[in-house]
Coordinates of C-alpha atoms in Angstrom, one line a residue:
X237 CA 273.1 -15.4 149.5
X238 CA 271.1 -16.7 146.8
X239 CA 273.4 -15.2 144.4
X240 CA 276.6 -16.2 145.3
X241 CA 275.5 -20.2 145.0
X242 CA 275.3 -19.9 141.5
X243 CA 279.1 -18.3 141.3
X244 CA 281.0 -21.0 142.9
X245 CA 280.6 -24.0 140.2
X246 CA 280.8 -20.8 137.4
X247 CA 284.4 -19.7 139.4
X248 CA 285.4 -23.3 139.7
X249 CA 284.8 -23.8 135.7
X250 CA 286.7 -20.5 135.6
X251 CA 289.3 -21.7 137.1
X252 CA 290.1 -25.3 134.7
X253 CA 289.5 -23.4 131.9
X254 CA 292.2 -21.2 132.5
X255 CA 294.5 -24.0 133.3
X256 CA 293.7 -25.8 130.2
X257 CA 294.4 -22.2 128.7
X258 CA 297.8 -21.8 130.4
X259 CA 298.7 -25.7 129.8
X260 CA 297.9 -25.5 126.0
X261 CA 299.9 -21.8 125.7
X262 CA 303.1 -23.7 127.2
X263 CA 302.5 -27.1 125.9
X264 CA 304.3 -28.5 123.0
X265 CA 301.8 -27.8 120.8
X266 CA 301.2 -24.0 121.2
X267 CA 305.5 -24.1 121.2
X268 CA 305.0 -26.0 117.4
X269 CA 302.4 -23.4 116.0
X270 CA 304.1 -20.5 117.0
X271 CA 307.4 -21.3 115.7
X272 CA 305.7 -23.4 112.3
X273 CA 308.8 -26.2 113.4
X274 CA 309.3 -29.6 115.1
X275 CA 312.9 -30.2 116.7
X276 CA 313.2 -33.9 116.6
X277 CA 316.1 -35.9 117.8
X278 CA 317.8 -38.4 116.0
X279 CA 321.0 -40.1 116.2
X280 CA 324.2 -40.1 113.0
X281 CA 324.7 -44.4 113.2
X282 CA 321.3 -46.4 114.6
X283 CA 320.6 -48.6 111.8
X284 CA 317.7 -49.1 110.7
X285 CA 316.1 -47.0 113.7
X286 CA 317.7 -43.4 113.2
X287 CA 320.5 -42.8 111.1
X288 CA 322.3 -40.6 108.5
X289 CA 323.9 -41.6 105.2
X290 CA 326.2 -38.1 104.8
X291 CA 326.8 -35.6 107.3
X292 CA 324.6 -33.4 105.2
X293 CA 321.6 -35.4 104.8
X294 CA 318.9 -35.6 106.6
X295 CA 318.3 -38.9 109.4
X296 CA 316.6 -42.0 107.8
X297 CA 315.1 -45.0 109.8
X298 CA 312.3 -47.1 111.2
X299 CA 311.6 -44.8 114.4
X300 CA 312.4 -41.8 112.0
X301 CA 309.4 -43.0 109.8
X302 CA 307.2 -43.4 113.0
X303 CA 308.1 -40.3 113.8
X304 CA 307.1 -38.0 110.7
X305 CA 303.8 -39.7 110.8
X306 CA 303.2 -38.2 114.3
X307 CA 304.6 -34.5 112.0
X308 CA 302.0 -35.1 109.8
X309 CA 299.4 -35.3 112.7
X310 CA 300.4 -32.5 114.4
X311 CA 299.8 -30.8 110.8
X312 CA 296.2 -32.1 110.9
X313 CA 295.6 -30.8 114.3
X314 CA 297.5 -28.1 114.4
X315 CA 295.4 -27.2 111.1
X316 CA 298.9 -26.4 109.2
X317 CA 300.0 -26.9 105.8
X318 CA 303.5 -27.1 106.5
X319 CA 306.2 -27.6 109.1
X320 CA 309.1 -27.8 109.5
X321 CA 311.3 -30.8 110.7
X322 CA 314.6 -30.2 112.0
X323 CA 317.0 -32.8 113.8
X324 CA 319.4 -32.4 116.3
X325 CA 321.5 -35.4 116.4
X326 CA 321.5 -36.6 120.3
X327 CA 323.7 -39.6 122.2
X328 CA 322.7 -41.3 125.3
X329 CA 324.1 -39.1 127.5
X330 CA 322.9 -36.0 126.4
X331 CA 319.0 -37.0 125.4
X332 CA 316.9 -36.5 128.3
X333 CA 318.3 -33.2 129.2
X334 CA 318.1 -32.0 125.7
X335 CA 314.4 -33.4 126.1
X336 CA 313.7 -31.7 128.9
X337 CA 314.8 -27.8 128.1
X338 CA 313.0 -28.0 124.8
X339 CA 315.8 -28.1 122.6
X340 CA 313.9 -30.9 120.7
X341 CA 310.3 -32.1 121.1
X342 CA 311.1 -36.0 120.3
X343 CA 313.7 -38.3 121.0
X344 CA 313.2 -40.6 117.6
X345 CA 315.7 -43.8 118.3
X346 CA 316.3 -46.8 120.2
X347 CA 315.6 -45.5 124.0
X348 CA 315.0 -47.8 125.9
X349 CA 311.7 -47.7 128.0
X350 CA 312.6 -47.8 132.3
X351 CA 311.0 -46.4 134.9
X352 CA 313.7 -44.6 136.3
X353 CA 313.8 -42.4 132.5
X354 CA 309.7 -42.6 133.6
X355 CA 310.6 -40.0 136.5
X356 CA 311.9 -37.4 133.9
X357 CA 310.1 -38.3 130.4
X358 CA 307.2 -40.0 129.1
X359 CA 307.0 -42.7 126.4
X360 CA 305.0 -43.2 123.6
X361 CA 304.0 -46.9 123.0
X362 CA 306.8 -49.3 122.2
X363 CA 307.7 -49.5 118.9
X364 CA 310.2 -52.7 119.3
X365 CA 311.6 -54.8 121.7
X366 CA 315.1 -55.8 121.5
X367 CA 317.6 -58.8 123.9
X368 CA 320.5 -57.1 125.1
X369 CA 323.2 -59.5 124.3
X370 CA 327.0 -59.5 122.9
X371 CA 329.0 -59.6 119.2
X372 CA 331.9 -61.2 118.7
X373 CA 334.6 -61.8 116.1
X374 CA 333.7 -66.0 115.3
X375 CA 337.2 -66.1 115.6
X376 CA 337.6 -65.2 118.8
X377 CA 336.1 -68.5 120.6
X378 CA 333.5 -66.7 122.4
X379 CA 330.3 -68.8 122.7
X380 CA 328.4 -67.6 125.6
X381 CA 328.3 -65.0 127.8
X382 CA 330.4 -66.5 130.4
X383 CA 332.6 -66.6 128.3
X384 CA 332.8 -63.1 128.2
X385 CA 335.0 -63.7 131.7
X386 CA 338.7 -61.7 131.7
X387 CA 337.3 -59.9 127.9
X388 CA 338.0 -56.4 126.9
X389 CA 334.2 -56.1 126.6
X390 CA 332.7 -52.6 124.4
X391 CA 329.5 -50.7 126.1
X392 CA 328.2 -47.7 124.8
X393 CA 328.2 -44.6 127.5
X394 CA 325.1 -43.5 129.3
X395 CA 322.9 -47.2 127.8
X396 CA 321.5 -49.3 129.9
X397 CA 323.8 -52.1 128.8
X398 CA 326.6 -50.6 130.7
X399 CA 324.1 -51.1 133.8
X400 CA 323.3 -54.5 132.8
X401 CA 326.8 -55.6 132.5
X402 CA 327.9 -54.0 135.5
X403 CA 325.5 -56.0 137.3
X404 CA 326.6 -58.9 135.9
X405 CA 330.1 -58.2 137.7
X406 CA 328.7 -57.3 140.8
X407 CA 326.2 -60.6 141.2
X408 CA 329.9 -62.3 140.0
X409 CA 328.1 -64.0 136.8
X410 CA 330.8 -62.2 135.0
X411 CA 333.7 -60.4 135.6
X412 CA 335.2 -58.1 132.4
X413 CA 337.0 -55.2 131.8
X414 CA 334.8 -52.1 130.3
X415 CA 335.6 -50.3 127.5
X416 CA 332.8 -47.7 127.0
X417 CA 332.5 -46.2 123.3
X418 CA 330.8 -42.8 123.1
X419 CA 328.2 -43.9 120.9
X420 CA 327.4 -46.9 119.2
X421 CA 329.5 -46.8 116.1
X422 CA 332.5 -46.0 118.1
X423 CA 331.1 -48.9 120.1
X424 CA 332.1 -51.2 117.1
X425 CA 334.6 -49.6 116.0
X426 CA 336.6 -50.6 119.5
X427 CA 334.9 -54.6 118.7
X428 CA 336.0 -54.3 114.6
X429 CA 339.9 -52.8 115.6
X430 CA 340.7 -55.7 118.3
X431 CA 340.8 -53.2 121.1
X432 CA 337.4 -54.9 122.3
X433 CA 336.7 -58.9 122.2
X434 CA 333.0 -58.3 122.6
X435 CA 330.3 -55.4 122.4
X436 CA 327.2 -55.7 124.1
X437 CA 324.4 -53.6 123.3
X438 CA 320.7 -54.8 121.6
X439 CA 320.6 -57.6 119.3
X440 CA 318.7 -55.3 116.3
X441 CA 321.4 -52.7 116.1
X442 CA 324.1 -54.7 116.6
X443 CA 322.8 -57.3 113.3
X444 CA 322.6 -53.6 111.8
X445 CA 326.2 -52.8 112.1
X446 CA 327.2 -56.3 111.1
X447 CA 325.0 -55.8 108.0
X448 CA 326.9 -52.8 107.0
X449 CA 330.3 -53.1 108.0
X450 CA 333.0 -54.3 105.5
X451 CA 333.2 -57.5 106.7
X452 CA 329.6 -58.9 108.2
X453 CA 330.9 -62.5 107.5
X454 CA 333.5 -61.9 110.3
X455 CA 331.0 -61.7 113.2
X456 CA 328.2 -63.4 115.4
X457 CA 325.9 -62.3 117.9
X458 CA 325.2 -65.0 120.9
X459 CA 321.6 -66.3 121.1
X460 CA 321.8 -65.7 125.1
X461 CA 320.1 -62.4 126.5
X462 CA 321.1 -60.4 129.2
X463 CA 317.3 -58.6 129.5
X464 CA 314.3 -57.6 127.1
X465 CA 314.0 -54.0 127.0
X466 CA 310.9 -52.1 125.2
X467 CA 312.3 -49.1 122.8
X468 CA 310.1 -46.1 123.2
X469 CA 309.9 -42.4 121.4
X470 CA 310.2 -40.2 124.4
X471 CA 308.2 -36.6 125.0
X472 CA 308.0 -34.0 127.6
X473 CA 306.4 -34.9 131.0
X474 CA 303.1 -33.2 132.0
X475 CA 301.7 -32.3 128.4
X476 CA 298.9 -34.4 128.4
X477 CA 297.8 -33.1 124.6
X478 CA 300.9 -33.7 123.2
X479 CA 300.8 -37.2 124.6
X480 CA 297.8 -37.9 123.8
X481 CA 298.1 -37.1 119.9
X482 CA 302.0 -39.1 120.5
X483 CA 300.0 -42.0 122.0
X484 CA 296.8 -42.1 119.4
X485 CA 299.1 -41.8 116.1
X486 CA 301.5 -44.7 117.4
X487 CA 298.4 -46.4 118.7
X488 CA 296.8 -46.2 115.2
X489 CA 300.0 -47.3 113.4
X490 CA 299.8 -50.6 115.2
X491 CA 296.2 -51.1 115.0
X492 CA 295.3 -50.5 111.7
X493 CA 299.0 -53.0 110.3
X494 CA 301.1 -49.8 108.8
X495 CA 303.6 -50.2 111.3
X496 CA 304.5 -54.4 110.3
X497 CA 304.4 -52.5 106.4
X498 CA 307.5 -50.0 107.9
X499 CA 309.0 -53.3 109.6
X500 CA 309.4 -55.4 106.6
X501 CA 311.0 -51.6 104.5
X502 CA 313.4 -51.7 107.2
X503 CA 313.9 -55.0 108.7
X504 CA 313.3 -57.2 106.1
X505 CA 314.5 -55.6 102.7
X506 CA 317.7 -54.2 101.4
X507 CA 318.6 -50.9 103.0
X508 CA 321.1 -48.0 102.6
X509 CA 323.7 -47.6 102.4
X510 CA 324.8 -50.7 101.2
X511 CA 321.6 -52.3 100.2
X512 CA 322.4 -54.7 103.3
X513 CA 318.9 -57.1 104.4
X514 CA 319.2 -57.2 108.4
X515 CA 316.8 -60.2 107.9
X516 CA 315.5 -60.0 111.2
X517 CA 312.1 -61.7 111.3
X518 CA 309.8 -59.7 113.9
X519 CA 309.7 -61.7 117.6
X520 CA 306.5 -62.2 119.3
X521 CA 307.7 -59.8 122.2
X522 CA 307.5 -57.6 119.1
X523 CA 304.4 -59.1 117.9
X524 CA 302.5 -58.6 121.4
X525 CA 303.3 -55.3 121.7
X526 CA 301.6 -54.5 118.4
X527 CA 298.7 -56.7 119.5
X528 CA 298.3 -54.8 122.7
X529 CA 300.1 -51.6 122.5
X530 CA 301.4 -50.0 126.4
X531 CA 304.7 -47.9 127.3
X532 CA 305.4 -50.6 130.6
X533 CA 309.1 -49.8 131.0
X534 CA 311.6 -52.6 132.9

């Protein structure tokens, strides 16, 4: 008896070791190392979070540039020289599940942070907040939302603006007819061709198409907000590791003012690929969450 007292806290350390074993041979990590490579997602028309300036080229942006700092500290930890980044472009239909088989290891856009993605994914600490809102041709006499009434209105398929603005109609606030795009350029496409009289989607990317289409002097965005939504980069679920290095390298960006130097290079200085200035001063709903980093989703 006096021997087998001894065992049971040695068995029970046996027993999380293993599992830390098994968790870190499965994780995201031990799937990075073995394979030298990081699958990140991006997206071909986000600007300035994730986008591409030739089919060819490699995805540029502000989340892109948060993104391949968390590369470079999976490098450090990892204790690798090298690895190697390769994107697959995602949309909004197709990103969680592409998330979610390991097809890529982060989803580096404008996601927005809920918590009904927060059943399926985890989020790194938001990286922006945006106002879901409307753009409109300043010819077209649209001033206000409810204005929006009887519109051929352009949503983007799978966003949470579609959701927004379908609750709209059902609380009878407004009443439109939906014209989904699948993905945010073909989103504006439908608003620049006439075949939409409004697109709703986030404020940011919506000044970012307007700052590189042909004709940015053509359009407005109203000042009234349909909801705040964080943006988050979004990981695996249970790979607390992973995570954790996600969460300290965003964490550290905020804390130590590198991430309001990558917010002036993208939001406040000429960009490609027409040298375009969004000029879109940070909020304080962007400010706070820099202050006091947290992934709360809406």
């Amino acid at each position: 008896m006096d021997f087998k007292l001894p065992l049971a806290p040695f068995a029970l350390a046996l027993v999380f070791a293993c599992g830390a074993a098994s968790a870190q041979d499965t994780g995201t990590l031990r799937k990075i190392k073995d394979s030298g490579t990081i699958q990140i997602g991006a997206r071909d028309s986000q600007i300035p979070f994730s986008y591409k300036l030739s089919a060819d080229s490699a995805p540029i942006g502000f989340t892109n540039d948060i993104c391949l700092k968390i590369v470079d500290a999976v490098k450090a930890k990892l204790g690798l020289p090298k690895i190697e980044v390769r994107y697959t472009m995602l949309n909004s239909t197709n990103r969680i599940p592409l998330l979610q088989n390991g097809t890529v290891d982060l989803d580096c856009a404008t996601t927005t942070n809920t918590t009904q993605r927060q059943a399926q994914v985890d989020f790194a600490p938001s990286h922006f907040v945006t106002n879901i809102t409307a753009a409109v041709k300043k010819s077209s006499g649209i001033n206000a939302l409810p204005d929006l009434n009887g519109k051929n209105v352009a949503t983007v398929s799978g966003s949470t603006s579609i959701q927004l603005l379908r609750g709209a109609r059902k609380s009878g606030t407004i009443e439109v007819n939906e014209i989904a795009g699948k993905d945010t350029s073909d989103g504006f496409l439908l608003l620049s061709t006439g075949r939409a009289d409004a697109y709703v989607l986030d404020d940011v990317q919506l000044a970012g198409m307007i700052a590189s289409s042909t004709n940015p002097g053509d359009y407005k965005i109203l000042k009234e907000s349909l909801r705040q939504e964080p943006y988050g980069i979004m990981l695996r679920k249970d790979d607390p590791e992973f995570k954790a290095l996600v969460d300290e390298t965003v964490n550290g960006l905020m804390k130590s003012g590198a991430i309001e130097q990558l917010y002036t290079k993208w939001f406040l200085s000429p960009i490609p690929p027409r040298n375009a200035n969004l000029n879109f001063p940070m909020t304080d709903a962007v400010r706070e969450i820099y202050k006091n980093p947290n992934n709360k989703g809406v």
